[in-house]
Every structure is written in structure tokens, then in C-alpha cells.
mmCIF file of C-alpha atoms in Angstrom:
data_model
loop_
_atom_site.group_PDB
_atom_site.id
_atom_site.type_symbol
_atom_site.label_atom_id
_atom_site.label_comp_id
_atom_site.label_asym_id
_atom_site.label_seq_id
_atom_site.Cartn_x
_atom_site.Cartn_y
_atom_site.Cartn_z
ATOM 1 C CA GLY A 204 130.150 32.425 170.567
ATOM 2 C CA GLU A 205 132.382 31.993 167.484
ATOM 3 C CA GLU A 206 130.136 30.744 165.391
ATOM 4 C CA VAL A 207 125.881 31.778 164.769
ATOM 5 C CA ALA A 208 124.287 29.303 167.188
ATOM 6 C CA GLN A 209 120.850 28.126 165.076
ATOM 7 C CA THR A 210 117.880 26.425 166.840
ATOM 8 C CA PRO A 211 116.453 23.718 166.235
ATOM 9 C CA LYS A 212 118.225 22.546 163.172
ATOM 10 C CA HIS A 213 114.735 21.343 162.318
ATOM 11 C CA LEU A 214 111.280 21.734 162.839
ATOM 12 C CA VAL A 215 107.721 20.354 161.772
ATOM 13 C CA ARG A 216 104.833 22.262 162.253
ATOM 14 C CA GLY A 217 101.076 21.195 160.955
ATOM 15 C CA GLU A 218 99.444 23.871 158.830
ATOM 16 C CA GLY A 219 98.036 26.264 161.376
ATOM 17 C CA GLN A 220 100.138 25.812 164.693
ATOM 18 C CA LYS A 221 102.421 27.642 165.672
ATOM 19 C CA ALA A 222 106.731 27.674 165.067
ATOM 20 C CA LYS A 223 109.144 29.048 166.451
ATOM 21 C CA LEU A 224 113.388 29.591 165.877
ATOM 22 C CA TYR A 225 116.263 30.724 167.827
ATOM 23 C CA CYS A 226 119.630 32.708 166.992
ATOM 24 C CA ALA A 227 122.356 33.027 168.815
ATOM 25 C CA PRO A 228 124.873 35.531 167.408
ATOM 26 C CA ILE A 229 128.439 35.756 167.214
ATOM 27 C CA LYS A 230 129.118 37.954 170.144
ATOM 28 C CA GLY A 231 130.355 41.260 170.088
ATOM 29 C CA HIS A 232 128.484 41.418 166.647
ATOM 30 C CA SER A 233 126.050 44.210 166.351
ATOM 31 C CA TYR A 234 123.662 43.486 163.488
ATOM 32 C CA VAL A 235 121.488 40.539 163.270
ATOM 33 C CA PHE A 236 118.885 39.746 160.114
ATOM 34 C CA TRP A 237 117.376 36.228 159.156
ATOM 35 C CA TYR A 238 117.095 35.375 155.697
ATOM 36 C CA GLN A 239 114.842 32.460 154.014
ATOM 37 C CA GLN A 240 115.599 30.672 151.692
ATOM 38 C CA VAL A 241 113.283 28.075 149.987
ATOM 39 C CA LEU A 242 113.860 25.443 147.327
ATOM 40 C CA LYS A 243 117.583 25.490 148.519
ATOM 41 C CA ASN A 244 117.922 28.443 146.196
ATOM 42 C CA GLU A 245 116.246 32.134 146.455
ATOM 43 C CA PHE A 246 117.436 34.066 149.785
ATOM 44 C CA LYS A 247 114.889 36.152 150.801
ATOM 45 C CA PHE A 248 115.671 39.147 153.705
ATOM 46 C CA LEU A 249 113.173 38.974 156.483
ATOM 47 C CA ILE A 250 114.509 41.060 158.936
ATOM 48 C CA SER A 251 117.288 43.182 160.588
ATOM 49 C CA PHE A 252 118.439 44.087 163.762
ATOM 50 C CA GLN A 253 120.365 46.665 165.987
ATOM 51 C CA ASN A 254 121.402 45.251 168.970
ATOM 52 C CA GLU A 255 117.456 44.547 170.487
ATOM 53 C CA ASN A 256 115.960 47.255 168.362
ATOM 54 C CA VAL A 257 114.509 46.606 164.516
ATOM 55 C CA PHE A 258 116.596 48.162 162.209
ATOM 56 C CA ASP A 259 114.951 46.945 158.611
ATOM 57 C CA GLU A 260 112.051 44.880 158.685
ATOM 58 C CA THR A 261 110.673 46.038 155.622
ATOM 59 C CA GLY A 262 110.651 41.854 154.288
ATOM 60 C CA MET A 263 108.677 40.492 156.597
ATOM 61 C CA PRO A 264 105.038 38.914 156.436
ATOM 62 C CA LYS A 265 103.934 41.451 159.196
ATOM 63 C CA GLU A 266 100.954 39.217 159.302
ATOM 64 C CA ARG A 267 102.436 36.464 160.949
ATOM 65 C CA PHE A 268 105.678 36.602 161.165
ATOM 66 C CA SER A 269 107.596 38.068 164.188
ATOM 67 C CA ALA A 270 111.145 38.236 165.742
ATOM 68 C CA LYS A 271 112.662 40.260 168.792
ATOM 69 C CA CYS A 272 116.468 40.334 170.116
ATOM 70 C CA LEU A 273 116.632 41.139 174.330
ATOM 71 C CA PRO A 274 118.929 41.013 175.660
ATOM 72 C CA ASN A 275 120.901 38.371 177.600
ATOM 73 C CA SER A 276 118.350 35.939 175.437
ATOM 74 C CA PRO A 277 118.859 34.600 171.876
ATOM 75 C CA CYS A 278 117.425 36.146 169.096
ATOM 76 C CA SER A 279 113.856 34.869 168.091
ATOM 77 C CA LEU A 280 111.521 34.205 164.816
ATOM 78 C CA GLU A 281 108.589 33.296 165.107
ATOM 79 C CA ILE A 282 105.171 32.077 162.558
ATOM 80 C CA GLN A 283 102.070 31.807 164.360
ATOM 81 C CA ALA A 284 99.380 30.018 161.953
ATOM 82 C CA THR A 285 101.738 28.305 159.339
ATOM 83 C CA LYS A 286 101.119 28.048 155.336
ATOM 84 C CA LEU A 287 102.635 24.789 153.520
ATOM 85 C CA GLU A 288 104.527 27.952 152.114
ATOM 86 C CA ASP A 289 106.707 28.678 154.949
ATOM 87 C CA SER A 290 107.931 25.728 154.594
ATOM 88 C CA ALA A 291 112.065 26.521 153.966
ATOM 89 C CA VAL A 292 114.953 26.775 155.936
ATOM 90 C CA TYR A 293 116.187 29.787 157.940
ATOM 91 C CA PHE A 294 118.809 31.426 158.364
ATOM 92 C CA CYS A 295 120.167 34.240 160.742
ATOM 93 C CA ALA A 296 123.364 35.693 159.780
ATOM 94 C CA SER A 297 124.935 38.105 162.240
ATOM 95 C CA SER A 298 127.831 40.950 161.434
ATOM 96 C CA GLN A 299 129.593 43.663 163.526
ATOM 97 C CA PHE A 300 129.174 46.239 161.259
ATOM 98 C CA THR A 301 126.485 48.208 159.234
ATOM 99 C CA ASN A 302 128.996 49.109 155.839
ATOM 100 C CA THR A 303 129.292 46.019 155.271
ATOM 101 C CA GLY A 304 127.903 42.422 153.294
ATOM 102 C CA GLU A 305 129.884 40.035 154.871
ATOM 103 C CA LEU A 306 127.510 38.103 156.935
ATOM 104 C CA PHE A 307 128.175 35.501 159.760
ATOM 105 C CA PHE A 308 125.353 33.136 158.728
ATOM 106 C CA GLY A 309 124.101 29.882 161.336
ATOM 107 C CA GLU A 310 123.706 26.558 159.793
ATOM 108 C CA GLY A 311 119.633 27.159 159.423
ATOM 109 C CA SER A 312 117.135 25.828 160.693
ATOM 110 C CA ARG A 313 114.863 23.667 158.010
ATOM 111 C CA LEU A 314 110.977 24.064 158.746
ATOM 112 C CA THR A 315 108.654 21.687 157.136
ATOM 113 C CA VAL A 316 104.934 22.505 156.986
ATOM 114 C CA LEU A 317 102.769 19.488 156.727
ATOM 115 C CA GLY B 213 110.209 16.264 145.694
ATOM 116 C CA GLU B 214 112.482 19.254 147.229
ATOM 117 C CA SER B 215 113.974 19.798 143.762
ATOM 118 C CA VAL B 216 110.977 19.475 141.282
ATOM 119 C CA GLY B 217 111.484 22.587 139.196
ATOM 120 C CA LEU B 218 114.606 23.640 139.966
ATOM 121 C CA HIS B 219 117.482 24.237 137.626
ATOM 122 C CA LEU B 220 120.326 25.734 138.913
ATOM 123 C CA PRO B 221 123.074 26.899 136.269
ATOM 124 C CA THR B 222 125.918 24.423 136.519
ATOM 125 C CA LEU B 223 129.290 24.166 135.810
ATOM 126 C CA SER B 224 131.864 21.261 136.336
ATOM 127 C CA VAL B 225 135.533 21.105 136.089
ATOM 128 C CA GLN B 226 138.743 19.005 136.791
ATOM 129 C CA GLU B 227 140.862 19.501 139.353
ATOM 130 C CA GLY B 228 143.325 22.710 139.169
ATOM 131 C CA ASP B 229 141.721 24.300 136.026
ATOM 132 C CA ASN B 230 140.665 28.222 136.848
ATOM 133 C CA SER B 231 136.490 28.249 137.313
ATOM 134 C CA ILE B 232 134.390 31.364 136.050
ATOM 135 C CA ILE B 233 130.736 31.921 137.687
ATOM 136 C CA ASN B 234 128.798 34.607 136.052
ATOM 137 C CA CYS B 235 126.007 36.802 137.718
ATOM 138 C CA ALA B 236 123.771 39.007 136.139
ATOM 139 C CA TYR B 237 122.263 41.773 138.407
ATOM 140 C CA SER B 238 119.774 43.935 137.443
ATOM 141 C CA ASN B 239 119.485 47.506 139.489
ATOM 142 C CA SER B 240 121.767 49.649 138.452
ATOM 143 C CA ALA B 241 121.566 51.441 141.410
ATOM 144 C CA SER B 242 123.069 48.743 144.329
ATOM 145 C CA ASP B 243 126.558 49.616 144.993
ATOM 146 C CA TYR B 244 128.033 46.557 146.956
ATOM 147 C CA PHE B 245 128.503 43.400 145.603
ATOM 148 C CA ILE B 246 129.544 40.482 147.231
ATOM 149 C CA TRP B 247 129.764 36.418 146.283
ATOM 150 C CA TYR B 248 128.806 34.086 148.936
ATOM 151 C CA LYS B 249 129.672 29.738 149.059
ATOM 152 C CA GLN B 250 126.613 27.368 150.216
ATOM 153 C CA GLU B 251 127.683 24.620 150.859
ATOM 154 C CA SER B 252 125.062 21.199 151.225
ATOM 155 C CA GLY B 253 123.423 21.957 154.798
ATOM 156 C CA LYS B 254 125.169 24.431 155.652
ATOM 157 C CA GLY B 255 124.545 28.304 155.679
ATOM 158 C CA PRO B 256 126.217 30.783 152.668
ATOM 159 C CA GLN B 257 129.808 31.711 153.166
ATOM 160 C CA PHE B 258 131.311 35.031 152.750
ATOM 161 C CA ILE B 259 134.115 34.769 149.790
ATOM 162 C CA ILE B 260 134.507 38.361 148.699
ATOM 163 C CA ASP B 261 132.742 41.577 148.106
ATOM 164 C CA ILE B 262 133.264 45.333 145.831
ATOM 165 C CA ARG B 263 132.100 48.219 145.612
ATOM 166 C CA SER B 264 130.897 50.305 142.606
ATOM 167 C CA ASN B 265 133.970 52.491 142.144
ATOM 168 C CA MET B 266 136.085 49.497 141.228
ATOM 169 C CA ASP B 267 135.542 47.171 138.787
ATOM 170 C CA LYS B 268 138.328 44.337 139.547
ATOM 171 C CA ARG B 269 139.050 43.228 143.321
ATOM 172 C CA GLN B 270 141.320 40.004 144.395
ATOM 173 C CA GLY B 271 141.574 38.003 147.186
ATOM 174 C CA GLN B 272 143.614 34.498 147.788
ATOM 175 C CA ARG B 273 142.958 32.263 144.670
ATOM 176 C CA VAL B 274 139.617 34.264 143.673
ATOM 177 C CA THR B 275 139.321 37.072 141.610
ATOM 178 C CA VAL B 276 135.676 39.296 141.809
ATOM 179 C CA LEU B 277 134.858 41.715 137.971
ATOM 180 C CA LEU B 278 132.470 44.342 138.013
ATOM 181 C CA ASN B 279 131.026 45.328 134.479
ATOM 182 C CA LYS B 280 128.497 48.324 135.289
ATOM 183 C CA THR B 281 128.015 48.633 132.209
ATOM 184 C CA VAL B 282 126.225 46.029 131.425
ATOM 185 C CA LYS B 283 125.514 44.860 135.203
ATOM 186 C CA HIS B 284 127.585 41.902 135.125
ATOM 187 C CA LEU B 285 129.834 40.611 137.871
ATOM 188 C CA SER B 286 132.001 37.445 137.776
ATOM 189 C CA LEU B 287 133.971 35.481 139.845
ATOM 190 C CA GLN B 288 136.766 33.388 139.135
ATOM 191 C CA ILE B 289 138.616 31.538 141.203
ATOM 192 C CA ALA B 290 142.181 30.262 139.940
ATOM 193 C CA ALA B 291 143.385 26.249 140.342
ATOM 194 C CA THR B 292 139.854 24.519 141.101
ATOM 195 C CA GLN B 293 140.051 22.290 144.564
ATOM 196 C CA PRO B 294 137.459 19.780 145.320
ATOM 197 C CA GLY B 295 136.490 21.992 147.893
ATOM 198 C CA ASP B 296 135.436 24.459 146.086
ATOM 199 C CA SER B 297 132.737 22.541 145.136
ATOM 200 C CA ALA B 298 129.240 24.245 146.612
ATOM 201 C CA VAL B 299 126.611 26.673 145.299
ATOM 202 C CA TYR B 300 127.697 30.052 144.914
ATOM 203 C CA PHE B 301 125.566 33.083 144.852
ATOM 204 C CA CYS B 302 126.003 36.583 144.464
ATOM 205 C CA ALA B 303 124.139 39.344 146.053
ATOM 206 C CA GLU B 304 124.250 42.845 145.534
ATOM 207 C CA ASN B 305 122.796 45.139 148.676
ATOM 208 C CA ALA B 306 119.576 46.353 148.551
ATOM 209 C CA GLY B 307 118.996 49.421 149.814
ATOM 210 C CA GLY B 308 118.325 51.056 152.911
ATOM 211 C CA THR B 309 121.171 51.970 155.503
ATOM 212 C CA SER B 310 122.620 48.383 155.585
ATOM 213 C CA TYR B 311 124.995 46.490 153.340
ATOM 214 C CA GLY B 312 123.215 43.704 155.326
ATOM 215 C CA LYS B 313 120.317 44.027 153.615
ATOM 216 C CA LEU B 314 120.881 41.640 150.423
ATOM 217 C CA THR B 315 119.489 40.400 147.617
ATOM 218 C CA PHE B 316 120.657 37.379 146.055
ATOM 219 C CA GLY B 317 120.929 35.646 142.769
ATOM 220 C CA GLN B 318 120.257 32.866 141.390
ATOM 221 C CA GLY B 319 123.143 30.120 142.655
ATOM 222 C CA THR B 320 125.706 28.241 140.052
ATOM 223 C CA ILE B 321 126.333 24.750 141.136
ATOM 224 C CA LEU B 322 130.423 23.926 141.256
ATOM 225 C CA THR B 323 131.676 21.199 141.161
ATOM 226 C CA VAL B 324 135.356 20.266 140.196
ATOM 227 C CA HIS B 325 136.360 16.904 140.440
ATOM 228 C CA PRO B 326 139.439 14.643 140.771
#
């Protein structure tokens, strides 16, 4: 597609439950990024992919967070055993090249952990 | 509420005025900088970028200035319009092999009054 599509737009989970978010990058874009935005301000890089391969996962809290980009499927970000501090908007972005910071962001998925 | 304790810098201008949004960065090794615009409920949108071998770059109605000596970045918007109202973020390349791995600064809220 011409836009990065993220689902669901809103997700509410009780503490300890699992949350799974999805992202369809722009067709033809090889790079996918996940960012976390807390309190409408701070963005935190989580992970990036080059096609189905993890490119950089230095931002991932590895204990509970995992992500995949499988061929012919939307990319996913999964949080096991959610905590209150996981409440945030999770943005997926894609780009065609690695030598640019021009990322195309989706509209985000708002996760609320109660 | 969500905004408790959150105080972003704000800039209020009249339609038609020029706007200048400032950003200080901390990593002297950063070699790539970007400005993003985020409208309410949406993902960040790329505005303009600049590499560290330049000190000025112009786009359509926007100019980015880079002062590496004092680690300062600014975004100038000419003839500001109500549609420019948004939160503006500067970002720098956070290292690694991908320019898409970004460290975002604190946002600035721009409000344009008709």
C-alpha cells in the first residue's frame, strides 16, 4: 500500500496480559522500524528490520518484547506480560533506503495497560 | 491525566509570521539530523534533513540551520500557516549502520493563530 498501516488503533490490556500489534509497511520498503512514544513526547527506538531480518534490536526490552517481520505477513510487535509502564503509542515506520532518516510513519497503536 | 508533569516548549505565532523552532543536541558524534512534524493523533511526518557537512539546507517554506560548534539545530518556517500547527521534533542519527535509528529530542508545540 501507499501508507504504513497499523492495527489495532487502540488496545486495552490488564497488567500481565499479552499485547500484539501489527504493521504493514509501504510496498517496496525494505526497512521497518518500531518506536514507542510515551506521554505524547518521548520517542524511543525499539527495533528495526531489513525485510524479515532483524537489523538492529538494541532498543528492545528483551525480556518481554519480541518482534517479527515474516514474508507475506504484516510485521508484529508482541509484549508478553504487559506492565503499566508499557502504556504508550507504538509507531511503526518504513523506509526504502538505509541511508536516510526519512521514515514513513503509521498512525500508531495506542496501548493502555490497566 | 496523561499530560500531568508534561511541559513542552511552546511557540505561538500569527498567521503569516515566520517561526523559528530550536533544538539542542548532545551527541557531538551525530552526523545526521532531521525535523519531524506530528499532528494530533497522527504519526510523525518528515519535514527536512541535514548532514553534518552542511550548515544550512532549504526546502519549501522551511530552512534548517545547523551549528555544530554549539550543537544547535533550528527549523525556520516562512509565512506560517494554521496548518503548520503541530508538535515539532528534532532528531539525530543515533549511531549504528542505519540512519533510521533516531534519537528524538523534546518536542515543541507550535500554535498558529489565524
